[in-house]
């Protein structure tokens, strides 16, 4: 029952979160900072009440380790959301972030001296090829905008290129953070709820550096058209409604993944999250009519097949189904 609930929370929360993020980004492409701040604030307040017990509960992991983790987490979150300001379309954003396996493997080889099987290297090659195809096709779309002059077109393309650099940096930083977390959890044990709270609470002062941009977008949000919330009759600017729903669905998504990690194997978690990303991508393409060519579809196929190969779903799924079938016969 809890597994089904967790899967439902992941799909409903994460997919809805992507939809409302795109609604926000389409209206105000530079709203990444206010979205990140709202998400961090909500999760920090919830964690302060229910996890930290209003500050009375001592952390199991020393704060100095959280400060390092937080510096990386804050950077990744801000850079990922800011990339939407740099002419990065939402489908490319999702596909690029699906390349975390590549970054994890590369840094694992360099830092942890890990070695992998041939199938793992093959899967990473597929993911890399898929991301390369999608990025190349998106570059051609940006460069071929006929409505722009040559100078303006070059300007737009350079901003897009900067967005790709930002996504690449965030991908590598996220992988490095994962390795750091792995070493910390081995030393002090897993405390995911605690980590979730501190990773969102400690970076809050850092948003003071982004205060002018956050305030400017808060004003713009307040000037958006009024919207009456169904069921409760409350009227508020529609952009604030989008932001509130985005924040709530982000929390639902994170909680769903947390329940999933406690109830299922890491293989199942990876499979569910991968399928969720695929559903979000398809919805983004169909509902928002984002440009997506046959080459994009091919690249997407490479990314998701490579991800499933990496998790060894094909070799693990057979024995799992056979075991379930055997148990069903016994009953």
PDB file of C-alpha atoms in Angstrom:
ATOM      1  CA  UNK A   1       0.000   0.000   0.000  1.00  0.00           C
ATOM      2  CA  UNK A   2       2.791   2.420   0.942  1.00  0.00           C
ATOM      3  CA  UNK A   3       4.645   1.532  -2.260  1.00  0.00           C
ATOM      4  CA  UNK A   4       1.605   2.349  -4.380  1.00  0.00           C
ATOM      5  CA  UNK A   5       1.160   5.597  -2.436  1.00  0.00           C
ATOM      6  CA  UNK A   6       4.822   6.509  -2.979  1.00  0.00           C
ATOM      7  CA  UNK A   7       4.635   5.842  -6.733  1.00  0.00           C
ATOM      8  CA  UNK A   8       1.436   7.900  -6.910  1.00  0.00           C
ATOM      9  CA  UNK A   9       3.070  10.789  -5.050  1.00  0.00           C
ATOM     10  CA  UNK A  10       6.140  10.705  -7.317  1.00  0.00           C
ATOM     11  CA  UNK A  11       4.140  10.733 -10.552  1.00  0.00           C
ATOM     12  CA  UNK A  12       1.487  13.229  -9.437  1.00  0.00           C
ATOM     13  CA  UNK A  13       3.851  15.524  -7.537  1.00  0.00           C
ATOM     14  CA  UNK A  14       6.855  15.539  -9.867  1.00  0.00           C
ATOM     15  CA  UNK A  15       4.881  15.685 -13.129  1.00  0.00           C
ATOM     16  CA  UNK A  16       2.632  18.479 -11.819  1.00  0.00           C
ATOM     17  CA  UNK A  17       5.712  20.329 -10.562  1.00  0.00           C
ATOM     18  CA  UNK A  18       7.266  20.356 -14.047  1.00  0.00           C
ATOM     19  CA  UNK A  19       4.005  21.619 -15.583  1.00  0.00           C
ATOM     20  CA  UNK A  20       3.704  24.572 -13.205  1.00  0.00           C
ATOM     21  CA  UNK A  21       7.415  25.354 -13.501  1.00  0.00           C
ATOM     22  CA  UNK A  22       6.974  25.618 -17.264  1.00  0.00           C
ATOM     23  CA  UNK A  23       3.881  27.817 -16.832  1.00  0.00           C
ATOM     24  CA  UNK A  24       5.977  30.145 -14.673  1.00  0.00           C
ATOM     25  CA  UNK A  25       9.014  30.100 -16.964  1.00  0.00           C
ATOM     26  CA  UNK A  26       6.962  30.753 -20.105  1.00  0.00           C
ATOM     27  CA  UNK A  27       5.442  33.911 -18.638  1.00  0.00           C
ATOM     28  CA  UNK A  28       8.604  35.145 -16.859  1.00  0.00           C
ATOM     29  CA  UNK A  29      11.722  33.288 -18.119  1.00  0.00           C
ATOM     30  CA  UNK A  30      13.871  34.927 -15.419  1.00  0.00           C
ATOM     31  CA  UNK A  31      11.804  33.700 -12.458  1.00  0.00           C
ATOM     32  CA  UNK A  32      14.179  30.874 -11.485  1.00  0.00           C
ATOM     33  CA  UNK A  33      15.459  32.599  -8.330  1.00  0.00           C
ATOM     34  CA  UNK A  34      12.052  33.292  -6.789  1.00  0.00           C
ATOM     35  CA  UNK A  35      10.943  29.719  -7.553  1.00  0.00           C
ATOM     36  CA  UNK A  36      14.064  28.266  -5.908  1.00  0.00           C
ATOM     37  CA  UNK A  37      13.684  30.544  -2.879  1.00  0.00           C
ATOM     38  CA  UNK A  38      10.014  29.620  -2.382  1.00  0.00           C
ATOM     39  CA  UNK A  39      10.790  25.889  -2.603  1.00  0.00           C
ATOM     40  CA  UNK A  40      13.679  26.153  -0.136  1.00  0.00           C
ATOM     41  CA  UNK A  41      11.659  28.266   2.312  1.00  0.00           C
ATOM     42  CA  UNK A  42       8.661  25.911   2.338  1.00  0.00           C
ATOM     43  CA  UNK A  43      10.731  22.743   2.873  1.00  0.00           C
ATOM     44  CA  UNK A  44      12.900  24.485   5.506  1.00  0.00           C
ATOM     45  CA  UNK A  45       9.862  25.630   7.524  1.00  0.00           C
ATOM     46  CA  UNK A  46       8.265  22.171   7.328  1.00  0.00           C
ATOM     47  CA  UNK A  47      11.542  20.534   8.395  1.00  0.00           C
ATOM     48  CA  UNK A  48      12.077  23.012  11.244  1.00  0.00           C
ATOM     49  CA  UNK A  49       8.680  22.066  12.695  1.00  0.00           C
ATOM     50  CA  UNK A  50       8.514  18.314  12.100  1.00  0.00           C
ATOM     51  CA  UNK A  51      12.173  17.199  11.812  1.00  0.00           C
ATOM     52  CA  UNK A  52      14.220  19.653  13.915  1.00  0.00           C
ATOM     53  CA  UNK A  53      11.421  19.986  16.527  1.00  0.00           C
ATOM     54  CA  UNK A  54      11.710  23.800  16.495  1.00  0.00           C
ATOM     55  CA  UNK A  55      15.507  23.575  16.832  1.00  0.00           C
ATOM     56  CA  UNK A  56      15.491  21.312  19.901  1.00  0.00           C
ATOM     57  CA  UNK A  57      16.720  18.186  18.087  1.00  0.00           C
ATOM     58  CA  UNK A  58      20.483  17.906  17.611  1.00  0.00           C
ATOM     59  CA  UNK A  59      21.651  16.801  14.138  1.00  0.00           C
ATOM     60  CA  UNK A  60      23.123  13.312  13.815  1.00  0.00           C
ATOM     61  CA  UNK A  61      25.625  14.579  11.222  1.00  0.00           C
ATOM     62  CA  UNK A  62      27.894  17.489  12.290  1.00  0.00           C
ATOM     63  CA  UNK A  63      26.880  20.876  10.879  1.00  0.00           C
ATOM     64  CA  UNK A  64      30.285  21.428   9.224  1.00  0.00           C
ATOM     65  CA  UNK A  65      29.562  18.570   6.820  1.00  0.00           C
ATOM     66  CA  UNK A  66      26.133  20.009   6.036  1.00  0.00           C
ATOM     67  CA  UNK A  67      27.716  23.379   5.257  1.00  0.00           C
ATOM     68  CA  UNK A  68      29.836  21.779   2.526  1.00  0.00           C
ATOM     69  CA  UNK A  69      26.855  19.803   1.229  1.00  0.00           C
ATOM     70  CA  UNK A  70      24.652  22.895   1.304  1.00  0.00           C
ATOM     71  CA  UNK A  71      27.138  24.988  -0.676  1.00  0.00           C
ATOM     72  CA  UNK A  72      26.980  22.398  -3.464  1.00  0.00           C
ATOM     73  CA  UNK A  73      23.213  21.848  -3.221  1.00  0.00           C
ATOM     74  CA  UNK A  74      22.446  25.585  -3.271  1.00  0.00           C
ATOM     75  CA  UNK A  75      24.699  26.098  -6.289  1.00  0.00           C
ATOM     76  CA  UNK A  76      23.132  23.205  -8.213  1.00  0.00           C
ATOM     77  CA  UNK A  77      19.556  24.340  -7.498  1.00  0.00           C
ATOM     78  CA  UNK A  78      20.163  27.991  -8.433  1.00  0.00           C
ATOM     79  CA  UNK A  79      22.147  27.163 -11.585  1.00  0.00           C
ATOM     80  CA  UNK A  80      19.590  24.582 -12.778  1.00  0.00           C
ATOM     81  CA  UNK A  81      16.691  27.008 -12.410  1.00  0.00           C
ATOM     82  CA  UNK A  82      18.689  29.930 -13.813  1.00  0.00           C
ATOM     83  CA  UNK A  83      19.456  27.907 -16.958  1.00  0.00           C
ATOM     84  CA  UNK A  84      15.796  28.424 -17.957  1.00  0.00           C
ATOM     85  CA  UNK A  85      16.638  32.139 -18.315  1.00  0.00           C
ATOM     86  CA  UNK A  86      19.220  31.295 -20.988  1.00  0.00           C
ATOM     87  CA  UNK A  87      16.990  30.131 -23.886  1.00  0.00           C
ATOM     88  CA  UNK A  88      16.980  26.511 -22.646  1.00  0.00           C
ATOM     89  CA  UNK A  89      13.684  24.809 -23.549  1.00  0.00           C
ATOM     90  CA  UNK A  90      12.064  22.658 -20.853  1.00  0.00           C
ATOM     91  CA  UNK A  91      12.366  19.349 -22.797  1.00  0.00           C
ATOM     92  CA  UNK A  92      16.125  19.882 -23.305  1.00  0.00           C
ATOM     93  CA  UNK A  93      16.404  20.889 -19.633  1.00  0.00           C
ATOM     94  CA  UNK A  94      14.818  17.574 -18.568  1.00  0.00           C
ATOM     95  CA  UNK A  95      16.851  15.461 -21.001  1.00  0.00           C
ATOM     96  CA  UNK A  96      20.115  17.120 -19.992  1.00  0.00           C
ATOM     97  CA  UNK A  97      19.454  16.564 -16.301  1.00  0.00           C
ATOM     98  CA  UNK A  98      18.798  12.883 -17.066  1.00  0.00           C
ATOM     99  CA  UNK A  99      22.505  12.657 -17.849  1.00  0.00           C
ATOM    100  CA  UNK A 100      23.403  12.549 -14.156  1.00  0.00           C
ATOM    101  CA  UNK A 101      24.533   8.939 -14.610  1.00  0.00           C
ATOM    102  CA  UNK A 102      27.370  10.103 -16.868  1.00  0.00           C
ATOM    103  CA  UNK A 103      28.638  12.638 -14.364  1.00  0.00           C
ATOM    104  CA  UNK A 104      28.320  10.159 -11.480  1.00  0.00           C
ATOM    105  CA  UNK A 105      30.285   7.500 -13.346  1.00  0.00           C
ATOM    106  CA  UNK A 106      33.050   9.877 -14.483  1.00  0.00           C
ATOM    107  CA  UNK A 107      33.535  11.349 -11.004  1.00  0.00           C
ATOM    108  CA  UNK A 108      33.234   7.891  -9.433  1.00  0.00           C
ATOM    109  CA  UNK A 109      36.131   6.677 -11.598  1.00  0.00           C
ATOM    110  CA  UNK A 110      38.234   9.772 -10.878  1.00  0.00           C
ATOM    111  CA  UNK A 111      37.521  10.282  -7.162  1.00  0.00           C
ATOM    112  CA  UNK A 112      36.473   6.874  -5.794  1.00  0.00           C
ATOM    113  CA  UNK A 113      38.616   4.837  -8.254  1.00  0.00           C
ATOM    114  CA  UNK A 114      35.576   2.720  -9.157  1.00  0.00           C
ATOM    115  CA  UNK A 115      35.530   0.290 -12.071  1.00  0.00           C
ATOM    116  CA  UNK A 116      32.422  -0.684 -14.038  1.00  0.00           C
ATOM    117  CA  UNK A 117      31.282  -3.501 -16.327  1.00  0.00           C
ATOM    118  CA  UNK A 118      31.136  -3.259 -20.118  1.00  0.00           C
ATOM    119  CA  UNK A 119      27.318  -2.980 -19.992  1.00  0.00           C
ATOM    120  CA  UNK A 120      27.623   0.060 -17.706  1.00  0.00           C
ATOM    121  CA  UNK A 121      30.011   1.781 -20.126  1.00  0.00           C
ATOM    122  CA  UNK A 122      27.666   0.910 -23.022  1.00  0.00           C
ATOM    123  CA  UNK A 123      24.680   2.405 -21.216  1.00  0.00           C
ATOM    124  CA  UNK A 124      26.598   5.602 -20.468  1.00  0.00           C
ATOM    125  CA  UNK A 125      27.646   5.826 -24.124  1.00  0.00           C
ATOM    126  CA  UNK A 126      23.950   5.635 -25.117  1.00  0.00           C
ATOM    127  CA  UNK A 127      22.978   8.356 -22.632  1.00  0.00           C
ATOM    128  CA  UNK A 128      25.851  10.564 -23.842  1.00  0.00           C
ATOM    129  CA  UNK A 129      24.885  10.067 -27.477  1.00  0.00           C
ATOM    130  CA  UNK A 130      21.238  10.845 -26.708  1.00  0.00           C
ATOM    131  CA  UNK A 131      22.070  14.084 -24.921  1.00  0.00           C
ATOM    132  CA  UNK A 132      24.493  15.059 -27.705  1.00  0.00           C
ATOM    133  CA  UNK A 133      21.816  14.519 -30.388  1.00  0.00           C
ATOM    134  CA  UNK A 134      19.173  16.507 -28.488  1.00  0.00           C
ATOM    135  CA  UNK A 135      21.619  19.316 -27.715  1.00  0.00           C
ATOM    136  CA  UNK A 136      22.816  19.509 -31.337  1.00  0.00           C
ATOM    137  CA  UNK A 137      19.253  19.619 -32.700  1.00  0.00           C
ATOM    138  CA  UNK A 138      18.262  22.286 -30.166  1.00  0.00           C
ATOM    139  CA  UNK A 139      21.334  24.323 -31.172  1.00  0.00           C
ATOM    140  CA  UNK A 140      20.211  24.218 -34.806  1.00  0.00           C
ATOM    141  CA  UNK A 141      16.712  25.376 -33.805  1.00  0.00           C
ATOM    142  CA  UNK A 142      18.115  28.310 -31.829  1.00  0.00           C
ATOM    143  CA  UNK A 143      20.526  29.284 -34.614  1.00  0.00           C
ATOM    144  CA  UNK A 144      17.876  29.112 -37.352  1.00  0.00           C
ATOM    145  CA  UNK A 145      15.299  31.506 -35.887  1.00  0.00           C
ATOM    146  CA  UNK A 146      14.422  33.410 -39.038  1.00  0.00           C
ATOM    147  CA  UNK A 147      12.626  36.235 -37.243  1.00  0.00           C
ATOM    148  CA  UNK A 148      15.929  37.475 -35.805  1.00  0.00           C
ATOM    149  CA  UNK A 149      18.668  39.448 -37.510  1.00  0.00           C
ATOM    150  CA  UNK A 150      22.111  37.842 -37.797  1.00  0.00           C
ATOM    151  CA  UNK A 151      23.451  39.861 -34.857  1.00  0.00           C
ATOM    152  CA  UNK A 152      20.428  39.138 -32.659  1.00  0.00           C
ATOM    153  CA  UNK A 153      20.503  35.463 -33.686  1.00  0.00           C
ATOM    154  CA  UNK A 154      24.149  35.188 -32.630  1.00  0.00           C
ATOM    155  CA  UNK A 155      23.317  36.905 -29.326  1.00  0.00           C
ATOM    156  CA  UNK A 156      20.495  34.430 -28.625  1.00  0.00           C
ATOM    157  CA  UNK A 157      22.717  31.490 -29.574  1.00  0.00           C
ATOM    158  CA  UNK A 158      25.517  32.638 -27.257  1.00  0.00           C
ATOM    159  CA  UNK A 159      23.078  32.881 -24.330  1.00  0.00           C
ATOM    160  CA  UNK A 160      21.822  29.372 -25.183  1.00  0.00           C
ATOM    161  CA  UNK A 161      25.428  28.117 -25.232  1.00  0.00           C
ATOM    162  CA  UNK A 162      25.943  29.666 -21.795  1.00  0.00           C
ATOM    163  CA  UNK A 163      22.835  27.778 -20.651  1.00  0.00           C
ATOM    164  CA  UNK A 164      24.381  24.496 -21.832  1.00  0.00           C
ATOM    165  CA  UNK A 165      27.566  25.324 -19.913  1.00  0.00           C
ATOM    166  CA  UNK A 166      25.448  26.076 -16.804  1.00  0.00           C
ATOM    167  CA  UNK A 167      23.585  22.746 -17.087  1.00  0.00           C
ATOM    168  CA  UNK A 168      26.876  20.864 -17.546  1.00  0.00           C
ATOM    169  CA  UNK A 169      28.365  22.546 -14.484  1.00  0.00           C
ATOM    170  CA  UNK A 170      25.243  21.754 -12.403  1.00  0.00           C
ATOM    171  CA  UNK A 171      25.340  18.138 -13.592  1.00  0.00           C
ATOM    172  CA  UNK A 172      28.955  17.669 -12.478  1.00  0.00           C
ATOM    173  CA  UNK A 173      28.402  19.534  -9.201  1.00  0.00           C
ATOM    174  CA  UNK A 174      25.341  17.387  -8.447  1.00  0.00           C
ATOM    175  CA  UNK A 175      27.353  14.218  -9.058  1.00  0.00           C
ATOM    176  CA  UNK A 176      30.135  15.490  -6.785  1.00  0.00           C
ATOM    177  CA  UNK A 177      27.557  16.210  -4.101  1.00  0.00           C
ATOM    178  CA  UNK A 178      26.241  12.642  -4.437  1.00  0.00           C
ATOM    179  CA  UNK A 179      29.730  11.228  -3.869  1.00  0.00           C
ATOM    180  CA  UNK A 180      30.211  13.496  -0.859  1.00  0.00           C
ATOM    181  CA  UNK A 181      26.857  12.364   0.576  1.00  0.00           C
ATOM    182  CA  UNK A 182      27.824   8.735   0.016  1.00  0.00           C
ATOM    183  CA  UNK A 183      31.012   9.123   2.061  1.00  0.00           C
ATOM    184  CA  UNK A 184      29.198  11.050   4.829  1.00  0.00           C
ATOM    185  CA  UNK A 185      26.381   8.491   5.086  1.00  0.00           C
ATOM    186  CA  UNK A 186      28.918   5.668   5.349  1.00  0.00           C
ATOM    187  CA  UNK A 187      30.475   7.430   8.314  1.00  0.00           C
ATOM    188  CA  UNK A 188      27.368   8.658  10.184  1.00  0.00           C
ATOM    189  CA  UNK A 189      24.517   6.567   8.749  1.00  0.00           C
ATOM    190  CA  UNK A 190      21.623   7.663   6.529  1.00  0.00           C
ATOM    191  CA  UNK A 191      19.514  10.543   7.841  1.00  0.00           C
ATOM    192  CA  UNK A 192      17.612  11.625   4.739  1.00  0.00           C
ATOM    193  CA  UNK A 193      14.919  13.684   6.512  1.00  0.00           C
ATOM    194  CA  UNK A 194      17.547  15.567   8.472  1.00  0.00           C
ATOM    195  CA  UNK A 195      19.637  16.125   5.338  1.00  0.00           C
ATOM    196  CA  UNK A 196      16.581  17.379   3.472  1.00  0.00           C
ATOM    197  CA  UNK A 197      15.924  19.971   6.191  1.00  0.00           C
ATOM    198  CA  UNK A 198      19.498  21.251   6.529  1.00  0.00           C
ATOM    199  CA  UNK A 199      20.072  21.292   2.772  1.00  0.00           C
ATOM    200  CA  UNK A 200      17.124  23.677   2.438  1.00  0.00           C
ATOM    201  CA  UNK A 201      17.409  25.692   5.672  1.00  0.00           C
ATOM    202  CA  UNK A 202      21.119  26.556   5.754  1.00  0.00           C
ATOM    203  CA  UNK A 203      21.230  28.129   2.248  1.00  0.00           C
ATOM    204  CA  UNK A 204      18.393  30.602   3.003  1.00  0.00           C
ATOM    205  CA  UNK A 205      20.772  33.497   3.931  1.00  0.00           C
ATOM    206  CA  UNK A 206      22.402  33.045   0.517  1.00  0.00           C
ATOM    207  CA  UNK A 207      19.226  34.268  -1.136  1.00  0.00           C
ATOM    208  CA  UNK A 208      19.983  37.739   0.229  1.00  0.00           C
ATOM    209  CA  UNK A 209      22.429  38.013  -2.677  1.00  0.00           C
ATOM    210  CA  UNK A 210      19.497  37.420  -5.026  1.00  0.00           C
ATOM    211  CA  UNK A 211      17.037  39.630  -3.108  1.00  0.00           C
ATOM    212  CA  UNK A 212      16.710  42.382  -5.786  1.00  0.00           C
ATOM    213  CA  UNK A 213      15.822  39.826  -8.477  1.00  0.00           C
ATOM    214  CA  UNK A 214      13.438  37.953  -6.156  1.00  0.00           C
ATOM    215  CA  UNK A 215      11.696  41.197  -5.171  1.00  0.00           C
ATOM    216  CA  UNK A 216      11.415  42.346  -8.803  1.00  0.00           C
ATOM    217  CA  UNK A 217       9.716  39.108  -9.806  1.00  0.00           C
ATOM    218  CA  UNK A 218       7.466  39.213  -6.718  1.00  0.00           C
ATOM    219  CA  UNK A 219       6.224  42.589  -7.982  1.00  0.00           C
ATOM    220  CA  UNK A 220       5.710  41.190 -11.488  1.00  0.00           C
ATOM    221  CA  UNK A 221       3.833  38.197 -10.061  1.00  0.00           C
ATOM    222  CA  UNK A 222       1.567  40.538  -8.088  1.00  0.00           C
ATOM    223  CA  UNK A 223       0.728  42.433 -11.295  1.00  0.00           C
ATOM    224  CA  UNK A 224      -0.386  39.314 -13.165  1.00  0.00           C
ATOM    225  CA  UNK A 225      -4.060  38.723 -13.950  1.00  0.00           C
ATOM    226  CA  UNK A 226      -6.320  37.713 -11.025  1.00  0.00           C
ATOM    227  CA  UNK A 227      -7.327  34.075 -10.691  1.00  0.00           C
ATOM    228  CA  UNK A 228     -10.057  32.536  -8.553  1.00  0.00           C
ATOM    229  CA  UNK A 229      -8.893  29.320  -6.920  1.00  0.00           C
ATOM    230  CA  UNK A 230     -11.480  26.587  -7.608  1.00  0.00           C
ATOM    231  CA  UNK A 231     -13.324  25.267  -4.585  1.00  0.00           C
ATOM    232  CA  UNK A 232     -12.322  27.925  -2.050  1.00  0.00           C
ATOM    233  CA  UNK A 233     -13.246  31.087  -3.948  1.00  0.00           C
ATOM    234  CA  UNK A 234      -9.966  32.840  -3.063  1.00  0.00           C
ATOM    235  CA  UNK A 235      -8.758  35.319  -5.698  1.00  0.00           C
ATOM    236  CA  UNK A 236      -5.043  35.974  -6.142  1.00  0.00           C
ATOM    237  CA  UNK A 237      -2.669  36.827  -9.027  1.00  0.00           C
ATOM    238  CA  UNK A 238      -2.359  33.776 -11.261  1.00  0.00           C
ATOM    239  CA  UNK A 239       1.459  33.701 -11.110  1.00  0.00           C
ATOM    240  CA  UNK A 240       1.334  33.431  -7.310  1.00  0.00           C
ATOM    241  CA  UNK A 241      -1.126  30.557  -7.712  1.00  0.00           C
ATOM    242  CA  UNK A 242       1.285  28.818 -10.098  1.00  0.00           C
ATOM    243  CA  UNK A 243       4.147  29.372  -7.633  1.00  0.00           C
ATOM    244  CA  UNK A 244       2.208  28.014  -4.633  1.00  0.00           C
ATOM    245  CA  UNK A 245       1.189  24.888  -6.561  1.00  0.00           C
ATOM    246  CA  UNK A 246       4.762  24.458  -7.837  1.00  0.00           C
ATOM    247  CA  UNK A 247       6.121  24.604  -4.269  1.00  0.00           C
ATOM    248  CA  UNK A 248       3.517  22.196  -2.876  1.00  0.00           C
ATOM    249  CA  UNK A 249       3.994  19.694  -5.717  1.00  0.00           C
ATOM    250  CA  UNK A 250       7.786  19.911  -5.252  1.00  0.00           C
ATOM    251  CA  UNK A 251       7.295  18.894  -1.616  1.00  0.00           C
ATOM    252  CA  UNK A 252       4.923  16.064  -2.609  1.00  0.00           C
ATOM    253  CA  UNK A 253       7.504  14.869  -5.151  1.00  0.00           C
ATOM    254  CA  UNK A 254      10.347  14.860  -2.622  1.00  0.00           C
ATOM    255  CA  UNK A 255       8.240  13.100   0.017  1.00  0.00           C
ATOM    256  CA  UNK A 256       7.201  10.478  -2.536  1.00  0.00           C
ATOM    257  CA  UNK A 257      10.809   9.742  -3.451  1.00  0.00           C
ATOM    258  CA  UNK A 258      11.708   9.557   0.271  1.00  0.00           C
ATOM    259  CA  UNK A 259       8.944   6.998   0.982  1.00  0.00           C
ATOM    260  CA  UNK A 260       9.998   5.055  -2.114  1.00  0.00           C
ATOM    261  CA  UNK A 261      13.617   4.827  -0.913  1.00  0.00           C
ATOM    262  CA  UNK A 262      12.471   3.379   2.423  1.00  0.00           C
ATOM    263  CA  UNK A 263      10.036   0.876   0.868  1.00  0.00           C
ATOM    264  CA  UNK A 264      11.784  -0.256  -2.336  1.00  0.00           C
ATOM    265  CA  UNK A 265      15.205  -1.136  -3.694  1.00  0.00           C
ATOM    266  CA  UNK A 266      17.391   1.509  -5.337  1.00  0.00           C
ATOM    267  CA  UNK A 267      16.702  -0.223  -8.667  1.00  0.00           C
ATOM    268  CA  UNK A 268      12.961   0.317  -8.299  1.00  0.00           C
ATOM    269  CA  UNK A 269      13.468   3.936  -7.246  1.00  0.00           C
ATOM    270  CA  UNK A 270      15.633   4.635 -10.301  1.00  0.00           C
ATOM    271  CA  UNK A 271      13.108   2.940 -12.590  1.00  0.00           C
ATOM    272  CA  UNK A 272      10.158   4.924 -11.189  1.00  0.00           C
ATOM    273  CA  UNK A 273      12.041   8.249 -11.353  1.00  0.00           C
ATOM    274  CA  UNK A 274      13.175   7.517 -14.934  1.00  0.00           C
ATOM    275  CA  UNK A 275       9.636   6.683 -16.058  1.00  0.00           C
ATOM    276  CA  UNK A 276       8.393   9.839 -14.327  1.00  0.00           C
ATOM    277  CA  UNK A 277      10.876  11.941 -16.272  1.00  0.00           C
ATOM    278  CA  UNK A 278       9.723  10.330 -19.507  1.00  0.00           C
ATOM    279  CA  UNK A 279       6.053  11.076 -18.729  1.00  0.00           C
ATOM    280  CA  UNK A 280       6.927  14.697 -17.840  1.00  0.00           C
ATOM    281  CA  UNK A 281       8.848  15.063 -21.095  1.00  0.00           C
ATOM    282  CA  UNK A 282       5.988  13.709 -23.224  1.00  0.00           C
ATOM    283  CA  UNK A 283       3.465  15.955 -21.462  1.00  0.00           C
ATOM    284  CA  UNK A 284       5.684  19.008 -21.913  1.00  0.00           C
ATOM    285  CA  UNK A 285       6.010  18.310 -25.642  1.00  0.00           C
ATOM    286  CA  UNK A 286       2.309  17.618 -26.259  1.00  0.00           C
ATOM    287  CA  UNK A 287       0.643  20.125 -23.928  1.00  0.00           C
ATOM    288  CA  UNK A 288       3.015  23.075 -24.384  1.00  0.00           C
ATOM    289  CA  UNK A 289       3.759  22.200 -28.025  1.00  0.00           C
ATOM    290  CA  UNK A 290       7.503  22.497 -27.532  1.00  0.00           C
ATOM    291  CA  UNK A 291       9.466  21.911 -30.768  1.00  0.00           C
ATOM    292  CA  UNK A 292      10.554  18.282 -30.872  1.00  0.00           C
ATOM    293  CA  UNK A 293      11.868  16.631 -34.040  1.00  0.00           C
ATOM    294  CA  UNK A 294      12.429  12.978 -34.946  1.00  0.00           C
ATOM    295  CA  UNK A 295      16.085  13.478 -33.954  1.00  0.00           C
ATOM    296  CA  UNK A 296      14.951  14.644 -30.512  1.00  0.00           C
ATOM    297  CA  UNK A 297      12.863  11.486 -30.153  1.00  0.00           C
ATOM    298  CA  UNK A 298      15.872   9.371 -31.135  1.00  0.00           C
ATOM    299  CA  UNK A 299      18.059  11.163 -28.593  1.00  0.00           C
ATOM    300  CA  UNK A 300      15.394  10.736 -25.924  1.00  0.00           C
ATOM    301  CA  UNK A 301      15.163   7.003 -26.694  1.00  0.00           C
ATOM    302  CA  UNK A 302      18.943   6.669 -26.287  1.00  0.00           C
ATOM    303  CA  UNK A 303      18.841   8.485 -22.937  1.00  0.00           C
ATOM    304  CA  UNK A 304      16.077   6.375 -21.419  1.00  0.00           C
ATOM    305  CA  UNK A 305      17.269   3.019 -22.807  1.00  0.00           C
ATOM    306  CA  UNK A 306      20.762   3.830 -21.545  1.00  0.00           C
ATOM    307  CA  UNK A 307      19.373   4.702 -18.104  1.00  0.00           C
ATOM    308  CA  UNK A 308      17.399   1.456 -17.901  1.00  0.00           C
ATOM    309  CA  UNK A 309      20.477  -0.515 -19.043  1.00  0.00           C
ATOM    310  CA  UNK A 310      22.551   1.124 -16.331  1.00  0.00           C
ATOM    311  CA  UNK A 311      20.076   0.061 -13.634  1.00  0.00           C
ATOM    312  CA  UNK A 312      20.095  -3.484 -15.095  1.00  0.00           C
ATOM    313  CA  UNK A 313      16.311  -3.571 -15.194  1.00  0.00           C
ATOM    314  CA  UNK A 314      16.328  -6.183 -17.945  1.00  0.00           C
ATOM    315  CA  UNK A 315      18.390  -8.699 -15.951  1.00  0.00           C
ATOM    316  CA  UNK A 316      16.643  -8.007 -12.637  1.00  0.00           C
ATOM    317  CA  UNK A 317      13.059  -7.864 -13.875  1.00  0.00           C
ATOM    318  CA  UNK A 318      12.929 -11.514 -15.044  1.00  0.00           C
ATOM    319  CA  UNK A 319      13.856 -13.137 -11.703  1.00  0.00           C
ATOM    320  CA  UNK A 320      11.611 -10.674  -9.860  1.00  0.00           C
ATOM    321  CA  UNK A 321       8.567 -11.569 -11.991  1.00  0.00           C
ATOM    322  CA  UNK A 322       9.366 -15.286 -11.670  1.00  0.00           C
ATOM    323  CA  UNK A 323       9.543 -14.950  -7.878  1.00  0.00           C
ATOM    324  CA  UNK A 324       6.189 -13.119  -7.756  1.00  0.00           C
ATOM    325  CA  UNK A 325       4.605 -15.748  -9.995  1.00  0.00           C
ATOM    326  CA  UNK A 326       5.919 -18.525  -7.731  1.00  0.00           C
ATOM    327  CA  UNK A 327       4.555 -16.813  -4.631  1.00  0.00           C
ATOM    328  CA  UNK A 328       1.174 -16.342  -6.320  1.00  0.00           C
ATOM    329  CA  UNK A 329       0.980 -20.099  -7.093  1.00  0.00           C
ATOM    330  CA  UNK A 330       1.672 -20.936  -3.432  1.00  0.00           C
ATOM    331  CA  UNK A 331      -1.257 -18.795  -2.370  1.00  0.00           C
TER     332      UNK A 331
END
